[in-house]
Coordinates of C-alpha atoms and ligand atoms in Angstrom, one line a residue:
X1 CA -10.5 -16.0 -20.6
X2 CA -9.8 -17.5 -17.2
X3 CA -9.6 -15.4 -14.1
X4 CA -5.9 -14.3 -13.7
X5 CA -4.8 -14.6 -10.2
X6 CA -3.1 -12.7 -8.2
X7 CA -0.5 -13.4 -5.6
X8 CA -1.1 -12.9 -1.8
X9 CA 0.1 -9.5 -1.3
X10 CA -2.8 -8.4 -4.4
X11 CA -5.2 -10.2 -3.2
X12 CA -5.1 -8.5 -0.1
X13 CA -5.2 -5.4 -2.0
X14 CA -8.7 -6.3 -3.7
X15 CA -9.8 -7.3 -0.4
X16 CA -9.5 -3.9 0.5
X17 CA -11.0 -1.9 -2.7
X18 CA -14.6 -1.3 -3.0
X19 CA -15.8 1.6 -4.9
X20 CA -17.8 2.9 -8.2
X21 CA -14.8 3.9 -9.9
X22 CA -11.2 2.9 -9.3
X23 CA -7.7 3.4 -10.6
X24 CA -4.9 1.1 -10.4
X25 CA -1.6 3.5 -10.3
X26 CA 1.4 1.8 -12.2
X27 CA -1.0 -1.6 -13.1
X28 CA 1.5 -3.3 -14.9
X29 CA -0.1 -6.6 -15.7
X30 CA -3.5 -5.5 -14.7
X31 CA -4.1 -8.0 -13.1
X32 CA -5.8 -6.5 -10.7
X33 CA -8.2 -4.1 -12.3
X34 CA -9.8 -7.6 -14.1
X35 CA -10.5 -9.5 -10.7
X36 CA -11.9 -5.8 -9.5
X37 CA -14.3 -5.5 -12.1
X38 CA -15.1 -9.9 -12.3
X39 CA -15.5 -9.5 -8.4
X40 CA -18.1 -6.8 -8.4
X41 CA -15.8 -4.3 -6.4
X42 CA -15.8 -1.4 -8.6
X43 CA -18.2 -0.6 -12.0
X44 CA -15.0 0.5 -13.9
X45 CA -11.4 0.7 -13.1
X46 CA -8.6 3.1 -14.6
X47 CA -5.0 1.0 -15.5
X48 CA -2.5 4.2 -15.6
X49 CA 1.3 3.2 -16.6
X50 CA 4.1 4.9 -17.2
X51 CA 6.3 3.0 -19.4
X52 CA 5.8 1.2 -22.7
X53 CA 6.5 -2.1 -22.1
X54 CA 4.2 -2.7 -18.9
X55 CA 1.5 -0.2 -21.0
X56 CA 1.4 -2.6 -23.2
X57 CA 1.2 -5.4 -21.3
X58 CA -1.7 -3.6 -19.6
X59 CA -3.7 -3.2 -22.7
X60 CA -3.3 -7.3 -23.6
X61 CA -4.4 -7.9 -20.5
X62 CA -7.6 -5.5 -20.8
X63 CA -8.3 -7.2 -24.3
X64 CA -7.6 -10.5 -23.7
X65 CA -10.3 -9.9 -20.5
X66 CA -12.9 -9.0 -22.9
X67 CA -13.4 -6.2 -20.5
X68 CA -12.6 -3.0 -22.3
X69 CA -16.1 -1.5 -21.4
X70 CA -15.2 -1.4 -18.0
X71 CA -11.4 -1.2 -17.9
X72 CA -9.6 1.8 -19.3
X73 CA -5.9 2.1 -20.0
X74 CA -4.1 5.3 -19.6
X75 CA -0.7 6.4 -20.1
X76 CA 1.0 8.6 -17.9
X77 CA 2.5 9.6 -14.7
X78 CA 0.4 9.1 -11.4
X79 CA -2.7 10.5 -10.8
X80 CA -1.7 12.6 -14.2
X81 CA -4.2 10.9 -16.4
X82 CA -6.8 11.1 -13.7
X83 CA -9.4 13.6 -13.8
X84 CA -10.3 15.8 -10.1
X85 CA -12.9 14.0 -8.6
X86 CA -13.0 11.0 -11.2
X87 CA -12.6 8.0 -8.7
X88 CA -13.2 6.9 -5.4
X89 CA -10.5 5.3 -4.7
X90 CA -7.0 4.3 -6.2
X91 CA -4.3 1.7 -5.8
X92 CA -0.5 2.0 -5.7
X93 CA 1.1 -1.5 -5.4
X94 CA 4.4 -3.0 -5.7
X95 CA 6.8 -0.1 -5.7
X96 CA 9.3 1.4 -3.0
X97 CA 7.6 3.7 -0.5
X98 CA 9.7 6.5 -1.9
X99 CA 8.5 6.1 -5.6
X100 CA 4.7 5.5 -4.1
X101 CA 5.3 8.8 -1.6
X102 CA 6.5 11.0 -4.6
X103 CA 3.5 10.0 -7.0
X104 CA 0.7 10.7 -4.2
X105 CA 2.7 14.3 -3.5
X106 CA 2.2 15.0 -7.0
X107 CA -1.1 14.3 -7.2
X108 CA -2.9 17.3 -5.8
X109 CA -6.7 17.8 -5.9
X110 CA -6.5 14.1 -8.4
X111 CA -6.3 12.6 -4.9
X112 CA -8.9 9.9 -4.5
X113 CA -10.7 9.7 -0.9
X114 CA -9.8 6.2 -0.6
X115 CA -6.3 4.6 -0.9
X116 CA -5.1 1.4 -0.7
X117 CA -0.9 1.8 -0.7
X118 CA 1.1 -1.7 -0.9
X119 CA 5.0 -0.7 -1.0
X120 CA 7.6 -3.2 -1.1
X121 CA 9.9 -1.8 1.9
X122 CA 8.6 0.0 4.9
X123 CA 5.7 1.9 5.2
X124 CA 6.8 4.6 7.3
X125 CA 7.2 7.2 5.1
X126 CA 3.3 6.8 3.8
X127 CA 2.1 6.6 7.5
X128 CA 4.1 10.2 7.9
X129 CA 2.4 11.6 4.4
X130 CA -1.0 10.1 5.7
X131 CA -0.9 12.3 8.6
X132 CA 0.2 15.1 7.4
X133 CA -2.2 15.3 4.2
X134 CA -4.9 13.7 6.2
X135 CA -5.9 10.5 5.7
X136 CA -6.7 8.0 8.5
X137 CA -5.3 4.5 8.4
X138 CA -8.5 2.0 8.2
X139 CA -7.2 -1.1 7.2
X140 CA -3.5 -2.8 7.3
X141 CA -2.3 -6.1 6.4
X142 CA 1.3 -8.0 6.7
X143 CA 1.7 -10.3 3.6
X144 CA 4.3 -12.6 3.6
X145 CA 6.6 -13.1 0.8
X146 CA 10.2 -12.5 -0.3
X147 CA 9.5 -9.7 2.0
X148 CA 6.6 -9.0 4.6
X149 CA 4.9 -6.6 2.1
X150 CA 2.6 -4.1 4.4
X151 CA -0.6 -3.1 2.8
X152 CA -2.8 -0.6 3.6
X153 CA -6.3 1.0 3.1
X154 CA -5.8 4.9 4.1
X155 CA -9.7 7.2 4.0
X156 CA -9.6 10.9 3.9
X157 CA -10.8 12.3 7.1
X158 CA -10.2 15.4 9.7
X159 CA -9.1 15.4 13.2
X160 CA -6.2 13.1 14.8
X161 CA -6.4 9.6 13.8
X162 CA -8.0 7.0 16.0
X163 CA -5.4 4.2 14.9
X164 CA -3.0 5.5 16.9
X165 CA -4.2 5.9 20.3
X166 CA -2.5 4.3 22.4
X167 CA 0.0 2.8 20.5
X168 CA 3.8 4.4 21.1
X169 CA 4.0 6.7 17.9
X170 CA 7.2 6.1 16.7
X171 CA 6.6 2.1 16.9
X172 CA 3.2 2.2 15.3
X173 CA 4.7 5.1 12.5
X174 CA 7.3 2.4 12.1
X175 CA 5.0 -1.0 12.0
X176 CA 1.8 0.0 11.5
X177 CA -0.7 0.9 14.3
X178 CA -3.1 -1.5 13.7
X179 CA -0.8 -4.1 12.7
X180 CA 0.4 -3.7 16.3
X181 CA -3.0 -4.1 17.9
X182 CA -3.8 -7.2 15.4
X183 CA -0.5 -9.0 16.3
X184 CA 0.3 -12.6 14.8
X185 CA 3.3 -14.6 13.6
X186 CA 4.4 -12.4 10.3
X187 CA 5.0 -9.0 12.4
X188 CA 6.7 -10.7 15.6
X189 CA 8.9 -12.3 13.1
X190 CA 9.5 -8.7 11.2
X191 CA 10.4 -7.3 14.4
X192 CA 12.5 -10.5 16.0
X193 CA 14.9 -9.8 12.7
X194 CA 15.2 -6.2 13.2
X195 CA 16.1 -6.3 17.3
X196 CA 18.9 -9.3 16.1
X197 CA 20.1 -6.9 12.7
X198 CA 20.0 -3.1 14.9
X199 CA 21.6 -4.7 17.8
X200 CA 24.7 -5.9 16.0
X201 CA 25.3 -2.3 14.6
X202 CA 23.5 0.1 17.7
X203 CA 25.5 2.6 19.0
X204 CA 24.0 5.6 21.1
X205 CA 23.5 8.6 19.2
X206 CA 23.2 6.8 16.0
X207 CA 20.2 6.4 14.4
X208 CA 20.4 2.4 14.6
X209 CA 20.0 2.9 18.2
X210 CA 16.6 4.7 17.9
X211 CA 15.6 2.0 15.6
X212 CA 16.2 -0.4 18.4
X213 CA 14.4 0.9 21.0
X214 CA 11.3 1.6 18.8
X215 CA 11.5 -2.3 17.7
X216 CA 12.0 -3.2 21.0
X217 CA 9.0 -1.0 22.1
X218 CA 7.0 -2.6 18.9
X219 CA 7.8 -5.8 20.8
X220 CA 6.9 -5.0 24.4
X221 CA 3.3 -3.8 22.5
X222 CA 2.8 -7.4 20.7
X223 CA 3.7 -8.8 24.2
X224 CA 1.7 -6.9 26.6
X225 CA -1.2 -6.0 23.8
X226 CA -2.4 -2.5 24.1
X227 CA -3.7 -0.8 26.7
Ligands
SAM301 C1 6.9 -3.4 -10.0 S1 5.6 -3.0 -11.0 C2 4.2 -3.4 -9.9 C3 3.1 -3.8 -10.8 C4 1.8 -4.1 -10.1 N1 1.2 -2.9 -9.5 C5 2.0 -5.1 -9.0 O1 1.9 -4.8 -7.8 O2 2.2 -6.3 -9.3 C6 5.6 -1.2 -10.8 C7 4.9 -0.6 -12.1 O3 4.7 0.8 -11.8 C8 5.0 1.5 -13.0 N2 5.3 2.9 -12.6 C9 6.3 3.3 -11.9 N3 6.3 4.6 -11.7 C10 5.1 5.0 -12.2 C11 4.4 6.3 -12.3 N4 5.0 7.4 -11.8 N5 3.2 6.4 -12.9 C12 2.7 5.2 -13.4 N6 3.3 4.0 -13.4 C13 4.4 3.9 -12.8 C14 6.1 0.8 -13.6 O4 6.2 1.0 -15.0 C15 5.7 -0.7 -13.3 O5 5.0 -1.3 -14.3

């Protein structure tokens, strides 16, 4: 069975996973768990899906791997089929922040130490549950594609996180602290589009115009680097 491959926003995922044991929240395809496990990153992975159709296309996938020892498909909701303390770290790819913020609220003590989070719109709303449930941002990547797809590696850990000193808050909440700090074409060109699309429909007092000036701060930071 040849390796499947995975397109550039996944394969900046599995950059980012190494682990014993790893699940792979709403896997689809599952893809991702078989270049895991052929790459050496984890010793076993965990598929969970939701819904029939992509559960089943999960389990073809496993099969037609050959690698049903070490991949294991599970039905169900989240982090629902996953056992307290089972894995070390999951991944949550290709879904809206929303759907990705709701199932890692759910999850309670199933939470892995380890996340890597790939939503297909902003990340903002899982840099604001990262701080609040305490997880540091480690790693972050801007993938292009039909969108820039924002991936990131988030590690459970106390105190205030280091990623954002320095940074403006609501500019690195909004683009990603260390995306900020690491620059480069994809971002400038994120936050070029935003100033031209807020500055047609800015007003003050409207939210549009906060958006503005934290892109426009996001830009003065990719300009003058930071301090
Ligand atoms: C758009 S696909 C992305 C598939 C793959 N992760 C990728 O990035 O290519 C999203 C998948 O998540 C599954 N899904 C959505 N909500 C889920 C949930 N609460 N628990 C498990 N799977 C879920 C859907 O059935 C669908 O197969």
């Amino acid at each position: 069975m040849p390796t499947p491959t995975l397109d550039a926003r996944l394969e900046a995922v599995l950059e980012l996973i190494r682990t014993d044991v790893h699940a792979d929240i709403g896997s689809d395809h599952a893809r991702l768990p078989v270049r895991v496990i052929r790459e050496g990153r984890a010793s076993r992975c965990i598929a969970v899906e939701l819904n029939p159709g992509p559960l089943a296309l999960a389990r073809r996938g496993v099969v037609r791997s050959r690698l049903q020892d070490q991949i294991e498909v599970r039905e169900g909701d989240g982090f629902g089929p996953i056992l307290p303390g089972e894995i070390g770290s999951a991944s949550l790819c290709g879904m809206g922040a929303y759907t990705i913020r709701g199932i890692l609220e759910r999850a309670g003590e199933r939470l892995p130490p380890a996340l890597i989070v790939q939503p297909n719109d902003s990340a903002l709303h899982l840099r604001l549950w990262a701080r609040y449930a305490g997880y540091h941002v480690r790693a972050e990547r801007l993938i292009a594609g039909y969108w820039p797809y924002p991936v990131l590696r988030l590690e459970r850990a106390s105190g205030a996180d280091p990623a954002y000193g320095g940074v403006p808050l609501d500019a690195a909440l909004k683009y990603g602290p260390l995306l900020l700090r690491l620059g480069g074409e994809v971002i400038r060109r994120q936050i070029e589009a935003d100033i031209v699309r807020l500055s047609k429909v800015a007003a003050p007092g409207r939210e549009s115009w906060h958006e503005l000036e934290t892109a426009k701060t996001a830009l003065a930071v990719l300009d003058d680097g930071v301090k």
